[in-house]
Short mmCIF file of N, CA and C in Angstrom, two decimals:
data_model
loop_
_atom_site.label_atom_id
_atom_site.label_comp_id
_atom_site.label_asym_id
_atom_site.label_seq_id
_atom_site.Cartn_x
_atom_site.Cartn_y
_atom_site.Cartn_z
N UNK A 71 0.84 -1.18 0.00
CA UNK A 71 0.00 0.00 0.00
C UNK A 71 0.88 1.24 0.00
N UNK A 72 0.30 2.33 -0.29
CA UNK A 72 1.06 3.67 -0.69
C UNK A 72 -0.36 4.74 -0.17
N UNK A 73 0.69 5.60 0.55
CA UNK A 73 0.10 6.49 0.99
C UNK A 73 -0.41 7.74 -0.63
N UNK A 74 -1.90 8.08 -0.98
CA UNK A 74 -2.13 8.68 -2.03
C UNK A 74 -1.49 9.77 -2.53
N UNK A 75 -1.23 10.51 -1.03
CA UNK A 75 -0.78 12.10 -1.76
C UNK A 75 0.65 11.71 -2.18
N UNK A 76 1.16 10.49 -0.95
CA UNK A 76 3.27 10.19 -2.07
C UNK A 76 3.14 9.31 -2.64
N UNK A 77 1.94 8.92 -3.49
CA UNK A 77 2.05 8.54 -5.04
C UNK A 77 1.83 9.93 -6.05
N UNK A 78 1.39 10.62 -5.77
CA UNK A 78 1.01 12.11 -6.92
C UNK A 78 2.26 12.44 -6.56
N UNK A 79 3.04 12.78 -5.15
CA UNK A 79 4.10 13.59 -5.56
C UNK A 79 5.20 12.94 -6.09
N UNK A 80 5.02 11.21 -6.22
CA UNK A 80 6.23 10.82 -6.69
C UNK A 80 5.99 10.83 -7.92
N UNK A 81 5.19 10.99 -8.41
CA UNK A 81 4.50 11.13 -10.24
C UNK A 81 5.21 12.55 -10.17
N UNK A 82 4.85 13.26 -9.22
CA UNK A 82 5.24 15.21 -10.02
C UNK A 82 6.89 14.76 -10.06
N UNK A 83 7.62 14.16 -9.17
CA UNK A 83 9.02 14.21 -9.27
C UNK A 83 9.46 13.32 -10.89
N UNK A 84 8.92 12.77 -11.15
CA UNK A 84 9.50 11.90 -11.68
C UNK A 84 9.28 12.50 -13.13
N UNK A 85 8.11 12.83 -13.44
CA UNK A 85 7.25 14.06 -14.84
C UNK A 85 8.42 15.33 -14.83
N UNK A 86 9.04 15.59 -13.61
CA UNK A 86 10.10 16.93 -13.72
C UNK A 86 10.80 16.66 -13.94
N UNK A 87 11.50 15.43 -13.50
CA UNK A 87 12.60 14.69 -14.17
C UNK A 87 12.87 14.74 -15.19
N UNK A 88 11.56 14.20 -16.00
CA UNK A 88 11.69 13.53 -17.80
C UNK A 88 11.64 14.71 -18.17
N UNK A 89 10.93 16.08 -17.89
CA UNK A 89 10.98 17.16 -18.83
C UNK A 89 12.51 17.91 -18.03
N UNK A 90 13.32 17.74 -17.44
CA UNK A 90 14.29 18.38 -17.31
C UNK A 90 15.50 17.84 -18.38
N UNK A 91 15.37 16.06 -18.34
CA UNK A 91 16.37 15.41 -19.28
C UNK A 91 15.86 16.16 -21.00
N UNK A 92 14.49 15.99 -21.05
CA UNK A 92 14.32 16.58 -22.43
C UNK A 92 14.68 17.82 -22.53
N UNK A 93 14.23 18.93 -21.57
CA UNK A 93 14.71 19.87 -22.16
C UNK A 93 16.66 20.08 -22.32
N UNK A 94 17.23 19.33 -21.53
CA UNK A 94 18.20 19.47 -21.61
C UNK A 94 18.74 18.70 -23.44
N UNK A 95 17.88 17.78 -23.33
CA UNK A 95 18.26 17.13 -24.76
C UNK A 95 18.16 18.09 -25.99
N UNK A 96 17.07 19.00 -25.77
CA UNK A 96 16.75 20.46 -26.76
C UNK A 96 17.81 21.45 -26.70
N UNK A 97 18.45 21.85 -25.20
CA UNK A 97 19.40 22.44 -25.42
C UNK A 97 21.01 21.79 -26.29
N UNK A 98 21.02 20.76 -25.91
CA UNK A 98 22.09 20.21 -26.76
C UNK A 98 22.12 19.89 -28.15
N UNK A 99 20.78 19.25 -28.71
CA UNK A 99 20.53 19.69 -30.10
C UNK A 99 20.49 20.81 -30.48
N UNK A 100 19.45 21.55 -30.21
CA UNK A 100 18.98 22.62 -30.84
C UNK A 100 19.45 23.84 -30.20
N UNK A 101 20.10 24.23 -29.21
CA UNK A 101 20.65 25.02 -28.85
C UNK A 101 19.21 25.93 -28.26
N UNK A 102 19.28 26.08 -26.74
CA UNK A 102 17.88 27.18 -26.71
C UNK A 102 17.40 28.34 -26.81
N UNK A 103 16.96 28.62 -27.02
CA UNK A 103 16.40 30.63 -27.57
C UNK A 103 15.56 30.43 -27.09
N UNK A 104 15.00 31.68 -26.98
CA UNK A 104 14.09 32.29 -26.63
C UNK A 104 13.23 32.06 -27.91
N UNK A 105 11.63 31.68 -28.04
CA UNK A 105 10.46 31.87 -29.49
C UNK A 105 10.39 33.52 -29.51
N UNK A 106 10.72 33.42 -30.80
CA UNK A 106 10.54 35.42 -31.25
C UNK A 106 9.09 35.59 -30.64
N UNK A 107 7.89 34.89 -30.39
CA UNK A 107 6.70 34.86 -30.04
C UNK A 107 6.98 35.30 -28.46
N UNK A 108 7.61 35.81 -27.70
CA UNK A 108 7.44 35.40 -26.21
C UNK A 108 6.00 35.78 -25.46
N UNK A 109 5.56 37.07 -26.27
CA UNK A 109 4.21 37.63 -25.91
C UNK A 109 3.00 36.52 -25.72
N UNK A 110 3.25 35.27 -26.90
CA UNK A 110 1.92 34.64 -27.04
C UNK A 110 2.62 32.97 -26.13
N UNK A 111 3.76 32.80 -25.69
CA UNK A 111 4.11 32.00 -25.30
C UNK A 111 3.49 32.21 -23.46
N UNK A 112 3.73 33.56 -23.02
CA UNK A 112 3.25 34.40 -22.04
C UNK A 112 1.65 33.57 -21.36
N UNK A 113 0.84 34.24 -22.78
CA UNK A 113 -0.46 33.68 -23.32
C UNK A 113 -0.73 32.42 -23.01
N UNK A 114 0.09 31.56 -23.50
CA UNK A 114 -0.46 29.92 -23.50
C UNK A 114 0.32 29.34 -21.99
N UNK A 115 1.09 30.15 -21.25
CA UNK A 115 1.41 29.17 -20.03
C UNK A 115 0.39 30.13 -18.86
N UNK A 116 0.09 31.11 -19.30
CA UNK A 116 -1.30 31.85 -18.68
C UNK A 116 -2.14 31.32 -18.45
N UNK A 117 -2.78 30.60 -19.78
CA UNK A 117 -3.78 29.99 -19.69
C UNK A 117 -4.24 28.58 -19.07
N UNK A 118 -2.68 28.04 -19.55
CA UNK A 118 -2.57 26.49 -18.56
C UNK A 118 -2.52 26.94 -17.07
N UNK A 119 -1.98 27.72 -16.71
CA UNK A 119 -1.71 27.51 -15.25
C UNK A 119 -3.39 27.90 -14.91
N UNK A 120 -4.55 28.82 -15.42
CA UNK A 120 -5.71 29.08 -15.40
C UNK A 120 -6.19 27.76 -14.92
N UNK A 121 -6.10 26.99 -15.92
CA UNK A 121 -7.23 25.82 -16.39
C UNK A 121 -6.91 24.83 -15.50
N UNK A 122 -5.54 25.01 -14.74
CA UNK A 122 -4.82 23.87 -14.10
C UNK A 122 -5.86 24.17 -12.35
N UNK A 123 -5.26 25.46 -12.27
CA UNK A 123 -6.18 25.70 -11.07
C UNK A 123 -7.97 25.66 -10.95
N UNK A 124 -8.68 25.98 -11.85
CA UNK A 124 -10.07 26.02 -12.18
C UNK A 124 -10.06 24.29 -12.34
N UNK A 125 -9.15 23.64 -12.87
CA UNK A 125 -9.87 21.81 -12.67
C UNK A 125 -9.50 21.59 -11.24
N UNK A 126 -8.72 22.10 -10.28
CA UNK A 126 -7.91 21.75 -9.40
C UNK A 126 -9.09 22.05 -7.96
N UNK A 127 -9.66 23.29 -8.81
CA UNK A 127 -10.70 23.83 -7.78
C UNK A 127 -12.35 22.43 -7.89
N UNK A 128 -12.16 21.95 -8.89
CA UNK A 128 -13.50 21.69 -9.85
C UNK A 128 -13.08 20.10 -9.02
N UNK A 129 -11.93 19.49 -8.96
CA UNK A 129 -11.87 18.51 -8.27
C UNK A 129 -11.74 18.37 -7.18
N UNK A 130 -11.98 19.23 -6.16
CA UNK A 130 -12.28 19.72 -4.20
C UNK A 130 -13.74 20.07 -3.73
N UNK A 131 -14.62 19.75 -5.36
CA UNK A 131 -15.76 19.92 -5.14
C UNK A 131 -16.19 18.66 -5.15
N UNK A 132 -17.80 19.06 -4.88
CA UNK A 132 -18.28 17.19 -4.83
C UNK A 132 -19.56 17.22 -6.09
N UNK A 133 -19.03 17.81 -7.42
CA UNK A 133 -19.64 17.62 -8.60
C UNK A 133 -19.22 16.68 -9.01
N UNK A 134 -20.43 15.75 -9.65
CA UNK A 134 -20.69 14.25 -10.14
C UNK A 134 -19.26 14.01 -10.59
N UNK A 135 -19.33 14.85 -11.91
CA UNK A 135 -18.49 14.33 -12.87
C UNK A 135 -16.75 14.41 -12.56
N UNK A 136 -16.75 15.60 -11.79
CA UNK A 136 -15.39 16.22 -11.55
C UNK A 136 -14.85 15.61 -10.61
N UNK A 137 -15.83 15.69 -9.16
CA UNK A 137 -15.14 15.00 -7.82
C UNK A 137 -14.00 14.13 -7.37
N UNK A 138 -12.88 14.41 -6.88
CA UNK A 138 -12.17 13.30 -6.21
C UNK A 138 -12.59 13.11 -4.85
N UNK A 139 -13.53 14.40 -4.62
CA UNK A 139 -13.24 14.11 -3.11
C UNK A 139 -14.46 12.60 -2.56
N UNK A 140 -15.47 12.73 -3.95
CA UNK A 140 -16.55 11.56 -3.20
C UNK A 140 -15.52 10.36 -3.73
N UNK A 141 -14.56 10.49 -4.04
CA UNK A 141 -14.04 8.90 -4.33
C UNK A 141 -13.21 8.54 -2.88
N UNK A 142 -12.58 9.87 -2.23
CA UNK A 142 -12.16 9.85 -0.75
C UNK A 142 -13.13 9.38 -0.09
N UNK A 143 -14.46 9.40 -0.15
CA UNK A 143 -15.30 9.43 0.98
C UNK A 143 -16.40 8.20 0.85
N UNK A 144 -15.94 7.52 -0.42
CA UNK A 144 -15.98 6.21 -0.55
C UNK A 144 -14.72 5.13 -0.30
N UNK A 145 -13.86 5.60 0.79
CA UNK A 145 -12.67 4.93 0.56
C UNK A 145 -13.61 3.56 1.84
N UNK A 146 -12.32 2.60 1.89
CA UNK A 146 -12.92 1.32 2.83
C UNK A 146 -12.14 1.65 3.77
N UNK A 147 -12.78 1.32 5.29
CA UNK A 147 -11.33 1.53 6.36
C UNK A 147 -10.52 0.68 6.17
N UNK A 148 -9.51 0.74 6.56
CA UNK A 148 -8.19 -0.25 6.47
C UNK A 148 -9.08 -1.45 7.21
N UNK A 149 -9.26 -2.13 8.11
CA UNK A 149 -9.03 -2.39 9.10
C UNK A 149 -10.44 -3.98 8.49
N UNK A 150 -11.39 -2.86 7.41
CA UNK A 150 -12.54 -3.72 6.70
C UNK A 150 -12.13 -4.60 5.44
N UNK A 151 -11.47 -3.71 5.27
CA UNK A 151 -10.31 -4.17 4.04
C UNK A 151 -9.18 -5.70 4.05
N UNK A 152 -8.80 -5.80 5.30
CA UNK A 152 -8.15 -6.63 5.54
C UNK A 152 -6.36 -6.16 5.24
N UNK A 153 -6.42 -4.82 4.85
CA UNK A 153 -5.21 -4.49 4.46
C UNK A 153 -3.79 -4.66 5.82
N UNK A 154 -3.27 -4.17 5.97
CA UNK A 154 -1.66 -4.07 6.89
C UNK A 154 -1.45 -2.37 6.26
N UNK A 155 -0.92 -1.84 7.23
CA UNK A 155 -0.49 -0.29 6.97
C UNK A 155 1.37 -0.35 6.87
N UNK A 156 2.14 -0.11 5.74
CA UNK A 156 3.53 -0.58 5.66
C UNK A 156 3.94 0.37 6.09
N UNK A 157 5.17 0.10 5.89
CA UNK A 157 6.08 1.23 6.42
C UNK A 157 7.55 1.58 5.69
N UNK A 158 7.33 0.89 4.63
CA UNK A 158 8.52 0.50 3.79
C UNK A 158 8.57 1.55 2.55
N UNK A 159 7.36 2.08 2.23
CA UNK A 159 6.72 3.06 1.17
C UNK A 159 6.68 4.69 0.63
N UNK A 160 7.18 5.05 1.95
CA UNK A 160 6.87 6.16 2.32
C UNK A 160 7.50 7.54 1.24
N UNK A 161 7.91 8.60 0.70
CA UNK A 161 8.24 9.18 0.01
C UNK A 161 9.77 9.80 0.29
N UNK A 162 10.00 9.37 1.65
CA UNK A 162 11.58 9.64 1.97
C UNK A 162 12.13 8.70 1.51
N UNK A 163 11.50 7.59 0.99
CA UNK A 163 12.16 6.03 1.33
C UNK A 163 12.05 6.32 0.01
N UNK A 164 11.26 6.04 -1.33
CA UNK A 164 11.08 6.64 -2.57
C UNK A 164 10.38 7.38 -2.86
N UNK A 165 11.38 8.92 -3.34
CA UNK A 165 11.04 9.81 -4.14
C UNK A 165 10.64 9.70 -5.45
N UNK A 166 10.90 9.08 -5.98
CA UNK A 166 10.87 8.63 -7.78
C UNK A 166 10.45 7.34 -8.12
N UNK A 167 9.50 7.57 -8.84
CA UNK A 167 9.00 6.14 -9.86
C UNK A 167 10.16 6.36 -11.29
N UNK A 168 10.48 5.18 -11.45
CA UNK A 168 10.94 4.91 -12.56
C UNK A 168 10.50 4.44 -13.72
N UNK A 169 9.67 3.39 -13.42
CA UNK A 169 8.66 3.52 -14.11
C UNK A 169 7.60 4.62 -15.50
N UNK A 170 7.71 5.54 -14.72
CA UNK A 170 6.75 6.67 -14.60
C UNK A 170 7.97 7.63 -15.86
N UNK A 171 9.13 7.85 -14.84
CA UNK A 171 10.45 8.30 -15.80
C UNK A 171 10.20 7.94 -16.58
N UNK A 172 10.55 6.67 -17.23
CA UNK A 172 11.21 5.99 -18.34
C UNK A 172 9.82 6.17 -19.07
N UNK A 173 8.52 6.45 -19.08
CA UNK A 173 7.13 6.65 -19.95
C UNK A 173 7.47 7.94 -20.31
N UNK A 174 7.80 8.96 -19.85
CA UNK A 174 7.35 10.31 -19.93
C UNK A 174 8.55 10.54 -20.42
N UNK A 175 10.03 9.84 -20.24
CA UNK A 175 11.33 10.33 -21.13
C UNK A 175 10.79 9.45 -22.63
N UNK A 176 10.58 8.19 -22.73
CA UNK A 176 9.79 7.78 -24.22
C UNK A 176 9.10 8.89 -24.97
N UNK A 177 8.12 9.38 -24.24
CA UNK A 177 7.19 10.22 -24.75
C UNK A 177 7.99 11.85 -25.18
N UNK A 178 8.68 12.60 -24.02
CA UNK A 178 9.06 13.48 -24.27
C UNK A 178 10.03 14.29 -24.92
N UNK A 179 11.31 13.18 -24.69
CA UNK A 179 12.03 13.20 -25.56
C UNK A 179 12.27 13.14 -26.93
N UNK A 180 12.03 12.33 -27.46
CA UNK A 180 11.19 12.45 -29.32
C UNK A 180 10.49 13.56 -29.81
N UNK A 181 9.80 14.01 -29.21
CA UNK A 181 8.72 15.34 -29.34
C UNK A 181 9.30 16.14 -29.34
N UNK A 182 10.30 16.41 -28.65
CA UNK A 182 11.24 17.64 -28.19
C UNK A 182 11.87 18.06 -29.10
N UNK A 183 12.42 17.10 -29.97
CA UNK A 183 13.40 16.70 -31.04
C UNK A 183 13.05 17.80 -32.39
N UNK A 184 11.39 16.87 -32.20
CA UNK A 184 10.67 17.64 -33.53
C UNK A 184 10.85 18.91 -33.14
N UNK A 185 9.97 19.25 -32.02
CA UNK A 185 9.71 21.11 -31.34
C UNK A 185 9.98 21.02 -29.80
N UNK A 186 10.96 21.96 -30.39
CA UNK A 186 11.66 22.10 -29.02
C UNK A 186 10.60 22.76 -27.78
N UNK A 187 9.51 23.45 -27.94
CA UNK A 187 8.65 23.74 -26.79
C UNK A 187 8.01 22.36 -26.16
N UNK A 188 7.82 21.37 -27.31
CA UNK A 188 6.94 20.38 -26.67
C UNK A 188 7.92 19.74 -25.49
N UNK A 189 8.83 20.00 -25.29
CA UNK A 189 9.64 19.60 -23.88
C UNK A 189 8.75 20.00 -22.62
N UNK A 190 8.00 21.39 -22.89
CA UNK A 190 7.39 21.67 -21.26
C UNK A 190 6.11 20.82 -21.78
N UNK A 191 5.39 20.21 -22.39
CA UNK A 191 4.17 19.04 -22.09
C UNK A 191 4.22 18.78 -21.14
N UNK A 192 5.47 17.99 -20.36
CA UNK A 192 5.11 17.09 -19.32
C UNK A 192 4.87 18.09 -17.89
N UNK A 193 4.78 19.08 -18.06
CA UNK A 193 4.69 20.28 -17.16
C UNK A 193 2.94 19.95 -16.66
N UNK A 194 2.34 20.03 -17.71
CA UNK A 194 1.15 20.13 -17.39
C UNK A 194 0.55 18.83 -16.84
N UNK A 195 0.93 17.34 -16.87
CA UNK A 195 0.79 16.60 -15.76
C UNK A 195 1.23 16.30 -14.59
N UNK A 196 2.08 17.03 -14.46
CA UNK A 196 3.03 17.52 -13.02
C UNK A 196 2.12 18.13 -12.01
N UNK A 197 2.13 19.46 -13.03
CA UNK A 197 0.82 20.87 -12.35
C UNK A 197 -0.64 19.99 -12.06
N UNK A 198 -1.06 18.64 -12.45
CA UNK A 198 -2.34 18.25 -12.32
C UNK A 198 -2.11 17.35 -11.32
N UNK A 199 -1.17 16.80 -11.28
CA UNK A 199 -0.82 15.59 -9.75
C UNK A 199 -0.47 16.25 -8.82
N UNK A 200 0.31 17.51 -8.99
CA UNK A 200 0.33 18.39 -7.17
C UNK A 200 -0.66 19.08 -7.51
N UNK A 201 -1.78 19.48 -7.60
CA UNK A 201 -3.05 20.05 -7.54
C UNK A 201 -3.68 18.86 -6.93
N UNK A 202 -3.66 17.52 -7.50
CA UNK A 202 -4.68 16.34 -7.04
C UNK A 202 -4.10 16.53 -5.05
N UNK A 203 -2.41 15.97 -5.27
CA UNK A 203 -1.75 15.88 -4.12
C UNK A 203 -2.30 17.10 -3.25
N UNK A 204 -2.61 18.09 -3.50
CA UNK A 204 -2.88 19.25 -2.46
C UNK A 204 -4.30 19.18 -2.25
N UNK A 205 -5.34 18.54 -2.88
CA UNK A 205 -6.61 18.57 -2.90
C UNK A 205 -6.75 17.17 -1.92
N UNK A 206 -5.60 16.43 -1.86
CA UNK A 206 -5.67 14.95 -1.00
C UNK A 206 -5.65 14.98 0.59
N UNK A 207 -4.14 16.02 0.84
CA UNK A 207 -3.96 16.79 1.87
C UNK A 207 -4.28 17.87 2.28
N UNK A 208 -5.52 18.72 2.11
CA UNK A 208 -6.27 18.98 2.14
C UNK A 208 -7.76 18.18 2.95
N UNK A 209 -7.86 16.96 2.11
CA UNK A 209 -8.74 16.46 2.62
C UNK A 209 -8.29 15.36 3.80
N UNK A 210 -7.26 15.04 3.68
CA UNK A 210 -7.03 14.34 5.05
C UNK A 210 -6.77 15.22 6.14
N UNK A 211 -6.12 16.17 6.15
CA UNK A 211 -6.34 16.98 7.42
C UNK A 211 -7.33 17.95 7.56
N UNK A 212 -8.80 17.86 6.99
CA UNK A 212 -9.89 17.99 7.52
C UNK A 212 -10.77 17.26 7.85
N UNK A 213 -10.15 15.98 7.39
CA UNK A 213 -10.79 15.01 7.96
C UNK A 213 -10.22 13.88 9.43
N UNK A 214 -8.79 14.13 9.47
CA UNK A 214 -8.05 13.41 10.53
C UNK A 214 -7.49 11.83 9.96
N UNK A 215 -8.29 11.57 8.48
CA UNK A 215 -7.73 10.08 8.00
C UNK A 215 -6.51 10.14 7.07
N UNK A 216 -6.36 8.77 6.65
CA UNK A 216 -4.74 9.15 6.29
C UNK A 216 -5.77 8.21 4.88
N UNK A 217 -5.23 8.82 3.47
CA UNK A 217 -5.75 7.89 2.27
C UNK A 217 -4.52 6.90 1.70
N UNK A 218 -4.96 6.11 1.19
CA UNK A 218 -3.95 4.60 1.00
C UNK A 218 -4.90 4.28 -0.29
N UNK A 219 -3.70 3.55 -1.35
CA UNK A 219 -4.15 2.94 -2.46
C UNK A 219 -3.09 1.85 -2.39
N UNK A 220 -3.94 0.99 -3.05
CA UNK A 220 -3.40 -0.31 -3.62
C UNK A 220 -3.23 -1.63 -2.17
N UNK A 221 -5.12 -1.58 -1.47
CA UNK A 221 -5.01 -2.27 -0.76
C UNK A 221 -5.22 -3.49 -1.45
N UNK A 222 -5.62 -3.52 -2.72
CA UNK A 222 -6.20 -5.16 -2.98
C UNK A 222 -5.02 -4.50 -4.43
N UNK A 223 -4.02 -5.67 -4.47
CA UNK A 223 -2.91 -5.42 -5.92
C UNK A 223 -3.44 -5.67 -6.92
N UNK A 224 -4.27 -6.29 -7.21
CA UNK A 224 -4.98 -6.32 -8.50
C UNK A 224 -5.48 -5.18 -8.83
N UNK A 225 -6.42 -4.72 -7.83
CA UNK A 225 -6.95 -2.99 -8.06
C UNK A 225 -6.34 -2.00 -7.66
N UNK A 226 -5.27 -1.62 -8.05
CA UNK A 226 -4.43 -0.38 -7.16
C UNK A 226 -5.46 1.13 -7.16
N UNK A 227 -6.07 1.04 -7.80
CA UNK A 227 -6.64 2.26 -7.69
C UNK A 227 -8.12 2.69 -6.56
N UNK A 228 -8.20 1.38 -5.91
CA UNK A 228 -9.58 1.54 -5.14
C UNK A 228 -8.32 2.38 -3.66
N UNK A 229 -9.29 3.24 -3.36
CA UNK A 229 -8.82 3.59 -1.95
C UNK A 229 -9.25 2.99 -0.67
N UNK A 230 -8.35 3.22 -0.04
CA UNK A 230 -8.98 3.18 1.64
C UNK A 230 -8.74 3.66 2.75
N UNK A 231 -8.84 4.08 3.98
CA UNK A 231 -8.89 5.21 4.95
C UNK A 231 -8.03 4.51 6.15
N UNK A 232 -7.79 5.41 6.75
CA UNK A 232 -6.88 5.16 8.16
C UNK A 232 -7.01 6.35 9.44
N UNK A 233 -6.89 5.86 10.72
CA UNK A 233 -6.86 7.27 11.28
C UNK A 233 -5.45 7.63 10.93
N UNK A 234 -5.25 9.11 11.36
CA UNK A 234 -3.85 9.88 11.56
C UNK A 234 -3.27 9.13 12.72
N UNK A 235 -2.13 8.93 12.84
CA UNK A 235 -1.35 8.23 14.11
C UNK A 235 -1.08 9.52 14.77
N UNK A 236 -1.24 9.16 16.10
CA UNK A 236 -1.06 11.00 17.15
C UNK A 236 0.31 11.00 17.05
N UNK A 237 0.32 12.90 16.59
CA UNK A 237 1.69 13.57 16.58
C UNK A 237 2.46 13.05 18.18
N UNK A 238 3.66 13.16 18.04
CA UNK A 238 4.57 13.22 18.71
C UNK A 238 5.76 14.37 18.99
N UNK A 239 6.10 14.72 20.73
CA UNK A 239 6.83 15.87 20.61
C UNK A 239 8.28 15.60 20.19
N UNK A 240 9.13 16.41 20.88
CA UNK A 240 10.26 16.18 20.41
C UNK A 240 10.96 15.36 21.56
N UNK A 241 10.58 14.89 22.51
CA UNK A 241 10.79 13.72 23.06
C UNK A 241 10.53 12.54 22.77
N UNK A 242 9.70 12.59 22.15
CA UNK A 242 8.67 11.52 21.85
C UNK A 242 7.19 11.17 22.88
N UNK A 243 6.79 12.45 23.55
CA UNK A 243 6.20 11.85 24.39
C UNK A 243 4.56 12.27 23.75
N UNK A 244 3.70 11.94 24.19
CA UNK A 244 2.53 12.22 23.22
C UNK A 244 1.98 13.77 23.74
N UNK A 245 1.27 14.32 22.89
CA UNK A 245 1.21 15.99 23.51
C UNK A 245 0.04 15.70 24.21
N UNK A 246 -0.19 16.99 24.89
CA UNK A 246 -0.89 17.03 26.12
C UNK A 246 -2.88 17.67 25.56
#
């Protein structure tokens, strides 16, 4: 099992990755400039970062079509589930899917080749997994549960819930 929000952020690390190797691959081919366009280049990362936040907002709501949050609030408790809570998973332990790399360097790299802008593509699924990730944490600390995927391995994508384990001070002793 994997805690939800350090699966999105290990997707954003890994999506920055592949567009950092590509763009670096653009600078070594193609040498980088600036597009004589910068005005309308301005324009189009305007508008993504717009659309990124307006879906970002559109998925913290609990509209049918949009919602993540009723898929949170259909999660199973751990405990109904039959799952185990690991400890082996965590996002200190892995930062990076490789996996995930090696799709998005396939994809990005080639593209880049042709046009050198299509290097920032992978930007915009980055900007949509830390929007999900902030809409996750968000909802677990208004709610006090912790979200988990991939209690049953066949279905990695069904969720399921946990309490928060109580903070600890810097002794370790539990707060008051």
């Amino acid at each position: 099992m994997d805690r939800l929000v350090h699966h999105e952020l290990r997707a954003v690390v890994s999506v920055l990755a592949a567009m950092a190797v590509a763009l670096t691959t653009v600078d070594l081919v193609h040498g980088f400039s600036a597009p004589s366009e910068s005005g309308r280049l301005g324009l189009y990362v305007a508008a993504v970062l717009a659309w990124i936040v307006v879906w970002t907002l559109l998925k913290a709501t609990r509209i049918k079509w949009f919602s993540e949050v009723r898929d949170f609030e259909k999660a199973v408790p751990v405990g109904e589930s039959g799952a185990v809570l690991p400890t082996e998973r965590f996002l200190r332990d892995q930062p990076f899917s490789p996996r995930l790399f090696v799709l998005y360097l396939l994809f990005a790299v080639p593209l880049s080749l042709w046009e050198p802008l299509a290097a920032l593509l992978p930007l915009w699924s980055a900007l949509d997994w830390l929007g999900k990730a902030a809409v996750v944490a968000h909802w677990e600390r208004g709610h006090g549960l912790l979200l988990w995927r991939g209690h049953v391995a066949s279905r990695p994508w069904e969720l399921s819930v946990s309490r928060r384990p109580p903070t600890r001070t810097a002794t370790g002793a539990r707060p008051v």
